[in-house]
Short mmCIF file of C-alpha atoms in Angstrom, two decimals:
data_model
loop_
_atom_site.label_atom_id
_atom_site.label_comp_id
_atom_site.label_asym_id
_atom_site.label_seq_id
_atom_site.Cartn_x
_atom_site.Cartn_y
_atom_site.Cartn_z
CA LYS A 1 -70.47 -34.04 134.88
CA ALA A 2 -69.08 -33.00 131.48
CA GLY A 3 -67.68 -35.86 129.50
CA VAL A 4 -64.48 -36.20 127.78
CA THR A 5 -64.02 -33.55 125.22
CA GLN A 6 -61.53 -33.54 122.40
CA THR A 7 -60.36 -30.75 120.05
CA PRO A 8 -60.40 -30.27 117.18
CA ARG A 9 -63.06 -32.66 115.88
CA TYR A 10 -61.66 -32.85 112.38
CA LEU A 11 -58.32 -32.12 110.94
CA ILE A 12 -56.83 -32.35 107.30
CA LYS A 13 -53.14 -32.08 106.93
CA THR A 14 -50.45 -33.00 104.42
CA ARG A 15 -47.67 -35.64 104.48
CA GLY A 16 -44.67 -34.61 106.41
CA GLN A 17 -46.64 -31.98 108.58
CA GLN A 18 -46.92 -32.61 112.35
CA VAL A 19 -50.21 -32.40 114.27
CA THR A 20 -51.20 -31.91 117.87
CA LEU A 21 -54.52 -33.21 119.32
CA SER A 22 -56.06 -32.11 122.69
CA CYS A 23 -58.28 -34.08 125.16
CA SER A 24 -59.81 -32.93 128.22
CA PRO A 25 -60.73 -35.78 130.60
CA ILE A 26 -63.85 -36.02 133.00
CA SER A 27 -63.34 -33.82 136.07
CA GLY A 28 -61.43 -35.53 138.59
CA HIS A 29 -59.98 -38.19 136.34
CA ARG A 30 -56.29 -38.34 136.40
CA SER A 31 -55.66 -41.01 133.76
CA VAL A 32 -55.81 -40.39 130.08
CA SER A 33 -55.33 -42.84 127.35
CA TRP A 34 -55.31 -42.50 123.61
CA TYR A 35 -56.21 -44.95 121.02
CA GLN A 36 -56.16 -44.98 117.15
CA GLN A 37 -58.94 -46.19 115.14
CA THR A 38 -58.47 -47.25 111.37
CA PRO A 39 -60.55 -49.51 109.26
CA GLY A 40 -57.40 -51.61 108.50
CA GLN A 41 -56.07 -52.11 112.13
CA GLY A 42 -59.05 -51.43 114.13
CA LEU A 43 -58.54 -49.90 117.67
CA GLN A 44 -55.17 -49.97 118.92
CA PHE A 45 -53.90 -48.44 122.21
CA LEU A 46 -51.32 -45.64 121.87
CA PHE A 47 -50.19 -44.76 125.33
CA GLU A 48 -51.66 -43.78 128.95
CA TYR A 49 -50.67 -40.96 131.04
CA PHE A 50 -51.32 -40.44 134.80
CA SER A 51 -50.10 -37.48 136.87
CA GLU A 52 -48.17 -36.07 134.02
CA THR A 53 -46.26 -39.23 133.44
CA GLN A 54 -46.47 -41.85 130.78
CA ARG A 55 -47.43 -45.06 132.49
CA ASN A 56 -48.10 -47.33 129.56
CA LYS A 57 -47.05 -47.44 125.84
CA GLY A 58 -48.29 -49.25 122.95
CA ASN A 59 -46.77 -50.53 119.78
CA PHE A 60 -46.37 -47.09 117.78
CA PRO A 61 -43.33 -45.49 116.34
CA GLY A 62 -41.66 -42.65 118.06
CA ARG A 63 -43.38 -39.92 115.84
CA PHE A 64 -46.28 -40.64 118.06
CA SER A 65 -45.83 -38.84 121.48
CA GLY A 66 -47.95 -37.20 124.15
CA ARG A 67 -47.82 -35.31 127.35
CA GLN A 68 -50.19 -34.54 130.37
CA PHE A 69 -50.38 -31.29 132.02
CA SER A 70 -51.04 -30.75 135.85
CA ASN A 71 -54.74 -30.07 135.13
CA SER A 72 -54.83 -33.79 133.61
CA ARG A 73 -55.56 -32.52 130.06
CA SER A 74 -53.60 -34.16 127.45
CA GLU A 75 -52.14 -33.66 124.16
CA MET A 76 -50.72 -36.10 121.65
CA ASN A 77 -48.48 -35.10 118.76
CA VAL A 78 -47.73 -37.08 115.60
CA SER A 79 -44.72 -35.79 113.71
CA THR A 80 -43.66 -36.21 110.16
CA LEU A 81 -47.29 -37.36 108.97
CA GLU A 82 -47.84 -40.18 106.76
CA LEU A 83 -50.87 -41.15 104.83
CA GLY A 84 -51.27 -44.28 107.20
CA ASP A 85 -51.87 -41.80 110.01
CA SER A 86 -55.13 -41.02 108.82
CA ALA A 87 -57.54 -42.19 111.55
CA LEU A 88 -59.93 -41.65 114.28
CA TYR A 89 -57.91 -40.65 117.27
CA LEU A 90 -59.85 -41.33 120.68
CA CYS A 91 -59.15 -40.29 124.00
CA ALA A 92 -60.40 -42.09 127.19
CA SER A 93 -60.25 -41.08 130.76
CA SER A 94 -60.45 -42.91 134.11
CA SER A 95 -59.77 -42.05 137.66
CA GLY A 96 -56.59 -43.76 137.42
CA LEU A 97 -56.66 -44.79 141.05
CA ALA A 98 -57.71 -47.51 142.99
CA GLY A 99 -59.59 -49.42 140.26
CA GLY A 100 -56.61 -50.50 138.47
CA PRO A 101 -57.13 -51.83 134.88
CA GLY A 102 -60.69 -52.89 135.90
CA GLU A 103 -61.74 -49.22 135.93
CA THR A 104 -64.14 -48.05 133.22
CA GLN A 105 -62.52 -45.97 130.43
CA TYR A 106 -64.85 -43.20 129.31
CA PHE A 107 -64.23 -42.17 125.63
CA GLY A 108 -64.48 -38.92 124.02
CA PRO A 109 -65.88 -38.27 120.45
CA GLY A 110 -62.43 -38.55 118.58
CA THR A 111 -60.66 -36.42 116.34
CA ARG A 112 -60.61 -37.44 112.81
CA LEU A 113 -57.50 -37.03 111.06
CA LEU A 114 -57.19 -37.08 107.28
CA VAL A 115 -53.56 -36.88 105.95
CA LEU A 116 -53.37 -36.01 102.16
CA ALA B 1 -50.05 -60.70 124.60
CA GLN B 2 -53.83 -60.69 124.90
CA SER B 3 -56.37 -61.00 121.79
CA VAL B 4 -60.06 -60.69 121.30
CA ALA B 5 -61.82 -62.32 118.45
CA GLN B 6 -65.53 -61.23 117.36
CA PRO B 7 -66.35 -63.82 114.68
CA GLU B 8 -69.31 -61.96 113.17
CA ASP B 9 -68.71 -58.83 111.27
CA GLN B 10 -72.47 -58.42 111.12
CA VAL B 11 -75.42 -59.72 113.01
CA ASN B 12 -78.99 -59.05 111.78
CA VAL B 13 -81.99 -59.48 113.85
CA ALA B 14 -85.68 -58.25 113.76
CA GLU B 15 -86.91 -55.71 116.11
CA GLY B 16 -88.34 -57.47 119.23
CA ASN B 17 -86.32 -60.72 118.80
CA PRO B 18 -83.31 -61.58 121.11
CA LEU B 19 -79.63 -60.62 120.27
CA THR B 20 -76.40 -62.00 120.80
CA VAL B 21 -73.12 -60.56 119.82
CA LYS B 22 -70.15 -63.01 119.95
CA CYS B 23 -66.58 -62.45 121.91
CA THR B 24 -63.97 -64.71 122.76
CA TYR B 25 -60.80 -63.81 124.41
CA SER B 26 -57.13 -64.70 124.84
CA VAL B 27 -55.12 -63.49 127.99
CA SER B 28 -52.69 -64.55 130.45
CA GLY B 29 -54.18 -64.71 134.01
CA ASN B 30 -57.41 -63.37 134.88
CA PRO B 31 -59.27 -61.14 132.35
CA TYR B 32 -61.14 -57.91 132.77
CA LEU B 33 -63.78 -57.86 129.87
CA PHE B 34 -65.72 -54.83 128.49
CA TRP B 35 -68.28 -54.06 125.88
CA TYR B 36 -68.47 -50.80 124.20
CA VAL B 37 -70.98 -49.42 121.43
CA GLN B 38 -69.99 -46.83 118.71
CA TYR B 39 -72.59 -45.00 116.90
CA PRO B 40 -71.94 -43.17 113.69
CA ASN B 41 -69.31 -40.41 114.05
CA ARG B 42 -69.22 -40.85 117.84
CA GLY B 43 -66.75 -42.13 120.26
CA LEU B 44 -67.22 -45.28 122.24
CA GLN B 45 -69.96 -45.63 124.60
CA PHE B 46 -69.33 -47.99 127.54
CA LEU B 47 -72.19 -50.67 128.16
CA LEU B 48 -70.90 -53.15 130.76
CA LYS B 49 -67.99 -54.95 132.04
CA TYR B 50 -66.80 -58.13 134.01
CA ILE B 51 -64.35 -57.67 136.77
CA THR B 52 -65.01 -60.38 139.20
CA GLY B 53 -67.90 -62.03 140.88
CA ASP B 54 -71.16 -63.07 139.15
CA ASN B 55 -70.76 -64.44 135.73
CA LEU B 56 -73.86 -62.53 134.46
CA VAL B 57 -73.43 -58.89 134.25
CA LYS B 58 -76.07 -56.40 133.49
CA GLY B 59 -75.28 -53.25 131.88
CA SER B 60 -76.94 -50.23 130.19
CA TYR B 61 -79.84 -50.14 127.92
CA GLY B 62 -80.95 -53.60 128.92
CA PHE B 63 -77.75 -55.25 127.80
CA GLU B 64 -76.01 -58.17 129.63
CA ALA B 65 -73.07 -60.29 129.07
CA GLU B 66 -72.11 -63.68 130.51
CA PHE B 67 -68.63 -64.45 131.28
CA ASN B 68 -67.70 -68.21 130.62
CA LYS B 69 -64.21 -68.87 131.86
CA SER B 70 -63.88 -72.41 130.38
CA GLN B 71 -64.89 -71.22 127.03
CA THR B 72 -63.02 -67.95 127.17
CA SER B 73 -66.21 -66.31 126.04
CA PHE B 74 -67.96 -62.93 126.98
CA HIS B 75 -71.09 -62.77 124.62
CA LEU B 76 -73.25 -59.81 124.73
CA LYS B 77 -77.15 -60.37 124.83
CA LYS B 78 -80.36 -58.43 124.93
CA PRO B 79 -83.83 -60.01 125.33
CA SER B 80 -85.61 -57.72 123.15
CA ALA B 81 -83.74 -55.79 120.22
CA LEU B 82 -84.57 -52.41 119.40
CA VAL B 83 -84.03 -50.32 115.98
CA SER B 84 -82.04 -47.84 117.94
CA ASP B 85 -79.55 -50.71 119.01
CA SER B 86 -78.10 -50.81 115.61
CA ALA B 87 -74.64 -49.68 115.93
CA LEU B 88 -71.14 -51.01 116.10
CA TYR B 89 -70.21 -53.10 119.10
CA PHE B 90 -66.66 -53.77 120.37
CA CYS B 91 -65.43 -56.19 123.00
CA ALA B 92 -62.11 -55.52 124.77
CA VAL B 93 -60.02 -57.15 127.38
CA THR B 94 -57.06 -56.27 129.69
CA PRO B 95 -55.25 -58.55 131.93
CA ALA B 96 -56.41 -58.03 135.68
CA GLU B 97 -52.70 -58.57 136.79
CA GLY B 98 -50.10 -55.90 135.86
CA GLY B 99 -51.88 -52.69 136.20
CA ARG B 100 -51.98 -51.60 132.60
CA ARG B 101 -54.96 -49.77 131.48
CA ALA B 102 -54.28 -50.48 127.78
CA LEU B 103 -57.35 -52.05 126.27
CA THR B 104 -57.20 -54.73 123.58
CA PHE B 105 -60.25 -54.50 121.36
CA GLY B 106 -61.83 -56.86 118.90
CA SER B 107 -62.53 -55.95 115.22
CA GLY B 108 -66.11 -55.04 116.05
CA THR B 109 -69.39 -56.42 115.12
CA ARG B 110 -72.06 -54.32 113.31
CA LEU B 111 -75.62 -54.91 114.69
CA GLN B 112 -78.43 -54.33 112.24
CA VAL B 113 -81.93 -54.33 113.92
CA GLN B 114 -84.77 -54.34 111.04
CA PRO B 115 -88.13 -52.99 111.91
#
């Protein structure tokens, strides 16, 4: 099976712009979670989507949003970019069903966003 | 709220020697615990997890971890380190109850294996 794919891999934006990142989960997986990784804050949970619905949300401002499509692909959007949004954004997928929170989340390679 | 502590920023070990990467956690109720590894410019790669049952969990690439409820620890171990094990290791926890798939990660431990 192909793993989790994320596009683009690298992105440079300027302050005030918005950005959209894409994630394709492992085939058959219906849960997609997003995490932000920065040197200062480490790995932090952004949100989780399952069956096109946001199921859980982390402690991030409303500038961070996401959505999931019927084929389980997910996008996250960051509006009005700030310098502090520079980070590696990681997407993870799991089947989202019976295993619950004990299910293994499989991570993609990430999108590295640089905000200038 | 849950938390994970990885007290060592870096662990140095000689190739062939045993290695231990420490992790302690805090969570309400029962924990689900995970170890991931990250190589440069890569995402996180799953190593192993504790859900329930045997306290000694075996995972990929010869790694294992021992769940200790009384000490709230989940240390990662390997009997014989390889140079290729050099990477950044993350411990993560999520409560077993509540259904959230939101992992809380530790700050990471860089493992350096010297030839």
